C-alpha atoms as a PDB file:
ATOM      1  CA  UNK A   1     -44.722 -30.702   9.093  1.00  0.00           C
ATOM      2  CA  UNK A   2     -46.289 -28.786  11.722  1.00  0.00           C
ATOM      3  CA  UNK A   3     -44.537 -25.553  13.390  1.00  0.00           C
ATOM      4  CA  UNK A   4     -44.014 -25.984  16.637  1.00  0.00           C
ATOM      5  CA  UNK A   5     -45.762 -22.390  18.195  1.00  0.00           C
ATOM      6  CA  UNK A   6     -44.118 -22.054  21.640  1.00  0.00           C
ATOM      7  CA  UNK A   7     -41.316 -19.306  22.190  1.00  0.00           C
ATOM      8  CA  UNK A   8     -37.676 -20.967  23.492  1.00  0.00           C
ATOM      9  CA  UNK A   9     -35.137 -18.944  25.040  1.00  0.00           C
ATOM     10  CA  UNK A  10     -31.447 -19.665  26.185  1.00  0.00           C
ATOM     11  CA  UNK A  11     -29.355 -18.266  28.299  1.00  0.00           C
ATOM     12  CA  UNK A  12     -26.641 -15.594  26.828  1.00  0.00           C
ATOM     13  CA  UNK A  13     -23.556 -14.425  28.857  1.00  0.00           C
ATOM     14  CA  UNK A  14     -20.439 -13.759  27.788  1.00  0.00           C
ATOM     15  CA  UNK A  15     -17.835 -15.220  29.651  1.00  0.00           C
ATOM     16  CA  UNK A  16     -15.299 -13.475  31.327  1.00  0.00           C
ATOM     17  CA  UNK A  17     -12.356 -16.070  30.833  1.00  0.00           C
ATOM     18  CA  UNK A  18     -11.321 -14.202  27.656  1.00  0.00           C
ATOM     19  CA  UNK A  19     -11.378 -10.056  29.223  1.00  0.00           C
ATOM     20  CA  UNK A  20      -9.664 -11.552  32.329  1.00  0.00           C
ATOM     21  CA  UNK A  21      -6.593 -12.830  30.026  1.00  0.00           C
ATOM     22  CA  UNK A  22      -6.867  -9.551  28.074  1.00  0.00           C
ATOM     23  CA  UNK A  23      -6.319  -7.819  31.271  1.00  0.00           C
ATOM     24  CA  UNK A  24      -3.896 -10.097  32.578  1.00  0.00           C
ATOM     25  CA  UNK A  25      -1.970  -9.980  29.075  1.00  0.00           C
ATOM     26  CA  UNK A  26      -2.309  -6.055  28.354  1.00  0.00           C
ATOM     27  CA  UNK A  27      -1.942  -5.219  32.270  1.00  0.00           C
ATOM     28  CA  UNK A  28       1.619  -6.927  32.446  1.00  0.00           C
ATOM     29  CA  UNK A  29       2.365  -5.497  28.836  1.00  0.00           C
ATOM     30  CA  UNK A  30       1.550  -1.789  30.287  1.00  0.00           C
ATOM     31  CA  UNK A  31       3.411  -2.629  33.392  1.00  0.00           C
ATOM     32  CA  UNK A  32       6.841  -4.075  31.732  1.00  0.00           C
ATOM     33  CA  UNK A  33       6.762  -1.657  28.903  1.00  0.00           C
ATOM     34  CA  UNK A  34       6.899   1.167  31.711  1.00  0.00           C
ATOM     35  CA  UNK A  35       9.227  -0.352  33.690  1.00  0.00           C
ATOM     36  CA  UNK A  36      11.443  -0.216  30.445  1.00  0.00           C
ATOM     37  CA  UNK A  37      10.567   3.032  29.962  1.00  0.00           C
ATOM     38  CA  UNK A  38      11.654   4.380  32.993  1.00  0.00           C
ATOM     39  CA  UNK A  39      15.062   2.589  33.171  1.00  0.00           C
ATOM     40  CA  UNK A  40      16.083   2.858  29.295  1.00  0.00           C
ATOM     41  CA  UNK A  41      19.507   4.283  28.839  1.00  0.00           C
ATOM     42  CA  UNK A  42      19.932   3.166  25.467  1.00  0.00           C
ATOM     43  CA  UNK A  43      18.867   3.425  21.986  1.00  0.00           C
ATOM     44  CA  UNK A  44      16.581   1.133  20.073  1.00  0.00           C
ATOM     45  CA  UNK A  45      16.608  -0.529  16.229  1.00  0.00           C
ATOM     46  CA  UNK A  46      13.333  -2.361  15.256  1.00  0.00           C
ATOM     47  CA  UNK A  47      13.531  -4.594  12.235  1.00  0.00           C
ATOM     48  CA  UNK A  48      17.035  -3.708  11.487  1.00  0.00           C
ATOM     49  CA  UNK A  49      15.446  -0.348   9.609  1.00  0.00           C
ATOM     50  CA  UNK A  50      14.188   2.260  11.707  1.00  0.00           C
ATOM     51  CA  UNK A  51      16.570   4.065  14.446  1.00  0.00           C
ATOM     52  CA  UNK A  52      15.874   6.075  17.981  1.00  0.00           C
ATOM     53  CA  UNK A  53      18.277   7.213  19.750  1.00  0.00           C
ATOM     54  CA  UNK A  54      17.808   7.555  23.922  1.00  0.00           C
ATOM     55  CA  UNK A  55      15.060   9.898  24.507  1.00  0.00           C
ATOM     56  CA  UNK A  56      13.222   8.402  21.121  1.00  0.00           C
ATOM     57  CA  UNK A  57      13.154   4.791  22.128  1.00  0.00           C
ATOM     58  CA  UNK A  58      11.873   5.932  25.528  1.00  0.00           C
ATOM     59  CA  UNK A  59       9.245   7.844  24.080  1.00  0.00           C
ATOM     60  CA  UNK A  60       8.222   4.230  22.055  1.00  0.00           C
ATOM     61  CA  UNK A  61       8.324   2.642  25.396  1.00  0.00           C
ATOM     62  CA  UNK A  62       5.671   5.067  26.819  1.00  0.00           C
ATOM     63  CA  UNK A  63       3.472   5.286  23.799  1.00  0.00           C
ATOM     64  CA  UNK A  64       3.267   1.639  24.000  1.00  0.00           C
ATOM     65  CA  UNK A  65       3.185   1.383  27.334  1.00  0.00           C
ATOM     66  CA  UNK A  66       0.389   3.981  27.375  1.00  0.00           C
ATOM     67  CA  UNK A  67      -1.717   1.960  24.412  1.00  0.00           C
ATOM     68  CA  UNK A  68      -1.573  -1.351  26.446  1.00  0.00           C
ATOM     69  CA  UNK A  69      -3.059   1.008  29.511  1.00  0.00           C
ATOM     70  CA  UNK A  70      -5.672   2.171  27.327  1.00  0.00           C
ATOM     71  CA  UNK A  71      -6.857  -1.109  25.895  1.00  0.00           C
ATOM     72  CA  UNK A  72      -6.949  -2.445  29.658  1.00  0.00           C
ATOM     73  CA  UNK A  73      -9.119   0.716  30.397  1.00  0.00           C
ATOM     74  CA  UNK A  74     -10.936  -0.003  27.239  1.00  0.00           C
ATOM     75  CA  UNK A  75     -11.825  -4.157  28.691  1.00  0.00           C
ATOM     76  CA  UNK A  76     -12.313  -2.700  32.034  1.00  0.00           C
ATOM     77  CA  UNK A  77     -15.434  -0.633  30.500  1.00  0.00           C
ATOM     78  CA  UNK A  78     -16.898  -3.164  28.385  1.00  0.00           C
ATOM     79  CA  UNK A  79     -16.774  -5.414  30.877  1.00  0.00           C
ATOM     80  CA  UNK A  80     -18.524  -2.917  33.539  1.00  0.00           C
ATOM     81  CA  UNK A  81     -20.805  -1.843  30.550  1.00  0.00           C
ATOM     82  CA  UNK A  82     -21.566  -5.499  30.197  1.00  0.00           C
ATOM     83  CA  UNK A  83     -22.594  -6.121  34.291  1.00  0.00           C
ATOM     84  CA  UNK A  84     -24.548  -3.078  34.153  1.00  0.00           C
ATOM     85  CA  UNK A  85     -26.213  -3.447  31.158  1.00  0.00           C
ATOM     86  CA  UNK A  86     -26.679  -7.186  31.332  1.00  0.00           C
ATOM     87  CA  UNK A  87     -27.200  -9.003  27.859  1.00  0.00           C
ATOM     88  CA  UNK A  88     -30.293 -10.009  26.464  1.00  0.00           C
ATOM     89  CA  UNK A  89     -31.294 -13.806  25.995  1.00  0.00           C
ATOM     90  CA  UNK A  90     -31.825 -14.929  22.502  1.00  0.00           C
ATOM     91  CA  UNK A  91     -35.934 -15.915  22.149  1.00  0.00           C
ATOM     92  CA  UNK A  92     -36.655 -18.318  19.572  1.00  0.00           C
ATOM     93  CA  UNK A  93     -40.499 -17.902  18.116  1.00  0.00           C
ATOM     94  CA  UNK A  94     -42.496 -19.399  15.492  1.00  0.00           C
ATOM     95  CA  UNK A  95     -41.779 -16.261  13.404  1.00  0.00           C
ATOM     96  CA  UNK A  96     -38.765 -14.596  14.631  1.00  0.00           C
ATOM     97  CA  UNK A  97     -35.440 -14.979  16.470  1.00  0.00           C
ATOM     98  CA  UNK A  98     -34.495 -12.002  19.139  1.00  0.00           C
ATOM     99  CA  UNK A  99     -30.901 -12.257  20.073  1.00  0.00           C
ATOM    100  CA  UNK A 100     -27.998  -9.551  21.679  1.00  0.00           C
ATOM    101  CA  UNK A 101     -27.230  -7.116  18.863  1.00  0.00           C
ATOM    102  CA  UNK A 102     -25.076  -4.060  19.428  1.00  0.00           C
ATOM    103  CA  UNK A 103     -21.505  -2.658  21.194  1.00  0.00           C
ATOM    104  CA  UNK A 104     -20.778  -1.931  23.628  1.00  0.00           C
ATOM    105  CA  UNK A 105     -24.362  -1.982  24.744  1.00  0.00           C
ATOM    106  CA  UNK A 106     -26.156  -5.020  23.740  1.00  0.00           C
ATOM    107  CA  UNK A 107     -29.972  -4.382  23.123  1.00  0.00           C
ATOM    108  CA  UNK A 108     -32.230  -7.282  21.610  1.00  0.00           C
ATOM    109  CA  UNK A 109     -32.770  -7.406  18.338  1.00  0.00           C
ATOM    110  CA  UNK A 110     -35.799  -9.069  16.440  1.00  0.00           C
ATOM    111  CA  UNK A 111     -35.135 -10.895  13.225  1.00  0.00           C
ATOM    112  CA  UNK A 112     -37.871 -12.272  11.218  1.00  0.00           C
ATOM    113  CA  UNK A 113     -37.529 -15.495   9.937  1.00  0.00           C
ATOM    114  CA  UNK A 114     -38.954 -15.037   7.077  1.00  0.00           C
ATOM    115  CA  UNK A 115     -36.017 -11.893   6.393  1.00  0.00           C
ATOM    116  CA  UNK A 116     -33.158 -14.901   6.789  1.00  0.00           C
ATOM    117  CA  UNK A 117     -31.665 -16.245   3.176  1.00  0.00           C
ATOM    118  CA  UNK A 118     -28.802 -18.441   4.784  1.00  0.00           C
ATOM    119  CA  UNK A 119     -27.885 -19.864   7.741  1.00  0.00           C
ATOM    120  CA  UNK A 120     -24.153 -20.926   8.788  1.00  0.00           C
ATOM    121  CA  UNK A 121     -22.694 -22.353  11.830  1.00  0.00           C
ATOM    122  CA  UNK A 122     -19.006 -22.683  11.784  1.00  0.00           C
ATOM    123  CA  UNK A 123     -16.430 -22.132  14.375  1.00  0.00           C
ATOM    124  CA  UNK A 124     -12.574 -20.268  14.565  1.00  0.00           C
ATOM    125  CA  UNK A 125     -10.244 -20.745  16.669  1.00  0.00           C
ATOM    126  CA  UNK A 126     -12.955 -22.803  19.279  1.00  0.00           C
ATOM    127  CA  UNK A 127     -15.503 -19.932  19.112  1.00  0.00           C
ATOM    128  CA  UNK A 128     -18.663 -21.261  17.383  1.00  0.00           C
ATOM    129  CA  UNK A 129     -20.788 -18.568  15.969  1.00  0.00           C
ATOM    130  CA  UNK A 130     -23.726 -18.685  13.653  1.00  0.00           C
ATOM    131  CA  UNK A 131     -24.427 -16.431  10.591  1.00  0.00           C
ATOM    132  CA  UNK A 132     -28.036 -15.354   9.678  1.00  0.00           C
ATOM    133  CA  UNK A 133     -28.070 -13.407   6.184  1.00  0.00           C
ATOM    134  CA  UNK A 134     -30.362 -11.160   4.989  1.00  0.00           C
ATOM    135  CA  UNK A 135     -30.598  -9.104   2.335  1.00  0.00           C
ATOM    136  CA  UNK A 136     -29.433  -5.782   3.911  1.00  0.00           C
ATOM    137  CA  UNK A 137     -26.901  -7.594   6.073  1.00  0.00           C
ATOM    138  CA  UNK A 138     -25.752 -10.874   8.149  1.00  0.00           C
ATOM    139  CA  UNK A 139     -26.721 -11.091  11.703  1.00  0.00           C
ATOM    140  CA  UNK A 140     -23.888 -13.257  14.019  1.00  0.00           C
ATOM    141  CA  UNK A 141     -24.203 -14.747  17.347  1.00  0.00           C
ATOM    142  CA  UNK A 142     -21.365 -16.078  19.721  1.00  0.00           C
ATOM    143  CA  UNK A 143     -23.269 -19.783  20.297  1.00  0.00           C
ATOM    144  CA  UNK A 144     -20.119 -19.985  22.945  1.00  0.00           C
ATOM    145  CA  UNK A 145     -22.268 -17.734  25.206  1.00  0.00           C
ATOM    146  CA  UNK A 146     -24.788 -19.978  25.815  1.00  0.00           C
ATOM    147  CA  UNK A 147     -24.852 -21.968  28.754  1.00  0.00           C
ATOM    148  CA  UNK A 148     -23.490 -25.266  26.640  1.00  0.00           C
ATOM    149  CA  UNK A 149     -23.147 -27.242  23.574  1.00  0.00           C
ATOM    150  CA  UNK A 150     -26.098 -29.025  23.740  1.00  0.00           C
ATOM    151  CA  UNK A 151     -27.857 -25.641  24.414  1.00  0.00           C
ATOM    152  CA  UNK A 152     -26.585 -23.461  21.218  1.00  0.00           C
ATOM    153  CA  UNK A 153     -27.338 -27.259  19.019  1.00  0.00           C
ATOM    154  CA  UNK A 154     -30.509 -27.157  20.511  1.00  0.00           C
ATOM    155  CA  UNK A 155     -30.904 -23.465  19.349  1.00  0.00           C
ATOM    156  CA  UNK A 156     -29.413 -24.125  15.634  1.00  0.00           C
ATOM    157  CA  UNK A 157     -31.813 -27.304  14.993  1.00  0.00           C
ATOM    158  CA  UNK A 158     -34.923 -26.043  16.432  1.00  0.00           C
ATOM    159  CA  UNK A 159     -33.795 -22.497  14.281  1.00  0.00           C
ATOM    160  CA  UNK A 160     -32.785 -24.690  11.088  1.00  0.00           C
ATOM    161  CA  UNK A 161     -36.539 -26.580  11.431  1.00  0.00           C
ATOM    162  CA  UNK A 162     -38.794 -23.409  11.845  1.00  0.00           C
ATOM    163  CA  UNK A 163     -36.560 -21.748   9.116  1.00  0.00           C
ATOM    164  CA  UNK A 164     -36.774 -24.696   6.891  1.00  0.00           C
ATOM    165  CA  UNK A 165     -39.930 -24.907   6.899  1.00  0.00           C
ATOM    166  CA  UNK A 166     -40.853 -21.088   5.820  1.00  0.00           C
ATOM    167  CA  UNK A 167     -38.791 -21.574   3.036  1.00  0.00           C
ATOM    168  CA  UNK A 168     -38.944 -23.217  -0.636  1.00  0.00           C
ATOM    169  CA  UNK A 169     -35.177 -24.198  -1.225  1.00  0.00           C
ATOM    170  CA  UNK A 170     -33.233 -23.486   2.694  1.00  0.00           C
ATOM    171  CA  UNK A 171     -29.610 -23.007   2.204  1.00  0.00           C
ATOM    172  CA  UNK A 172     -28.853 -24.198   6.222  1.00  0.00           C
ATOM    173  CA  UNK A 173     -24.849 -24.561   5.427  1.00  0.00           C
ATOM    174  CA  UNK A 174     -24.192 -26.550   8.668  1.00  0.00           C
ATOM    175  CA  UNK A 175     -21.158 -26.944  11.101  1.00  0.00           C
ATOM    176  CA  UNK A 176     -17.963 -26.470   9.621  1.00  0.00           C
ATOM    177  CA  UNK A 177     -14.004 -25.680  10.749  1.00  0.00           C
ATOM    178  CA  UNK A 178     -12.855 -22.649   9.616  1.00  0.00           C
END
């Protein structure tokens, strides 16, 4: 079989579906816990075993409060980080696959083909991702941030052939629910 020599690339954004219910989750988390906070006028039990009176359970309401403030700070920068940054597109070769590596910065990262012992495609909770392991490490990509289906199956046959055919036994796991 003959190895197809031209260089693919696809399309890799992250989609902003999931930080927008993060914000939308955390934001109204932040903004109820305060508003408990700032009215509480009684104590608080949690799990039947641990006690605050007054002033302690409204000093849990702010602490939370304040962590749900700091994890919507926390998708507000990634998500700015993200626009500003942009995110690399993953570039399929003959003898290498370049795809987003890093966080919160993505920068491209080259992996040699000939470096990759097993490849997996699998997918949790509707997120499909693939697995590339080496022997230092394994290598994932979010398929889900490519522009469609057809686009990251595209990706993992054309991958699975070039792989396959630089090695002697491949060990391509396929598509599986986890």
């Amino acid at each position: 079989m003959s190895m197809p020599a031209e260089s693919l690339s696809f399309r890799c954004r992250p989609h902003l579906n999931v930080p927008f219910m993060g914000l939308l989750m955390f934001g109204v988390g932040a903004a109820v816990l305060g508003w408990i906070a700032h009215t509480n006028d009684r104590g608080l039990v949690l799990n039947g075993g641990i006690r605050f009176n007054v002033e302690g359970a409204t000093f849990f309401y702010w602490v939370m409060a304040g962590l749900f403030a700091l994890v919507v700070l926390l998708i507000v920068g990634i998500v700015l980080i993200t626009l500003l940054h942009g995110v690399p597109d993953i570039v399929l070769t003959a003898e290498s696959i370049s795809f987003p590596l890093g966080f919160p910065v993505k920068r491209a990262f080259a992996l040699p083909l000939s470096e990759i012992k097993k490849i997996r495609v699998f997918k949790v909770s509707g997120q499909r991702l693939m697995e590339m392991q080496t022997a230092a490490r394994t290598h994932g990509i979010a398929l889900n941030w490519l522009e469609s289906k057809e686009a990251a199956e595209h990706l993992t046959d054309v991958l699975n052939e070039r792989w396959s055919a630089m090695q002697d036994g491949p060990e391509y796991a396929g598509v599986f629910d986890v």
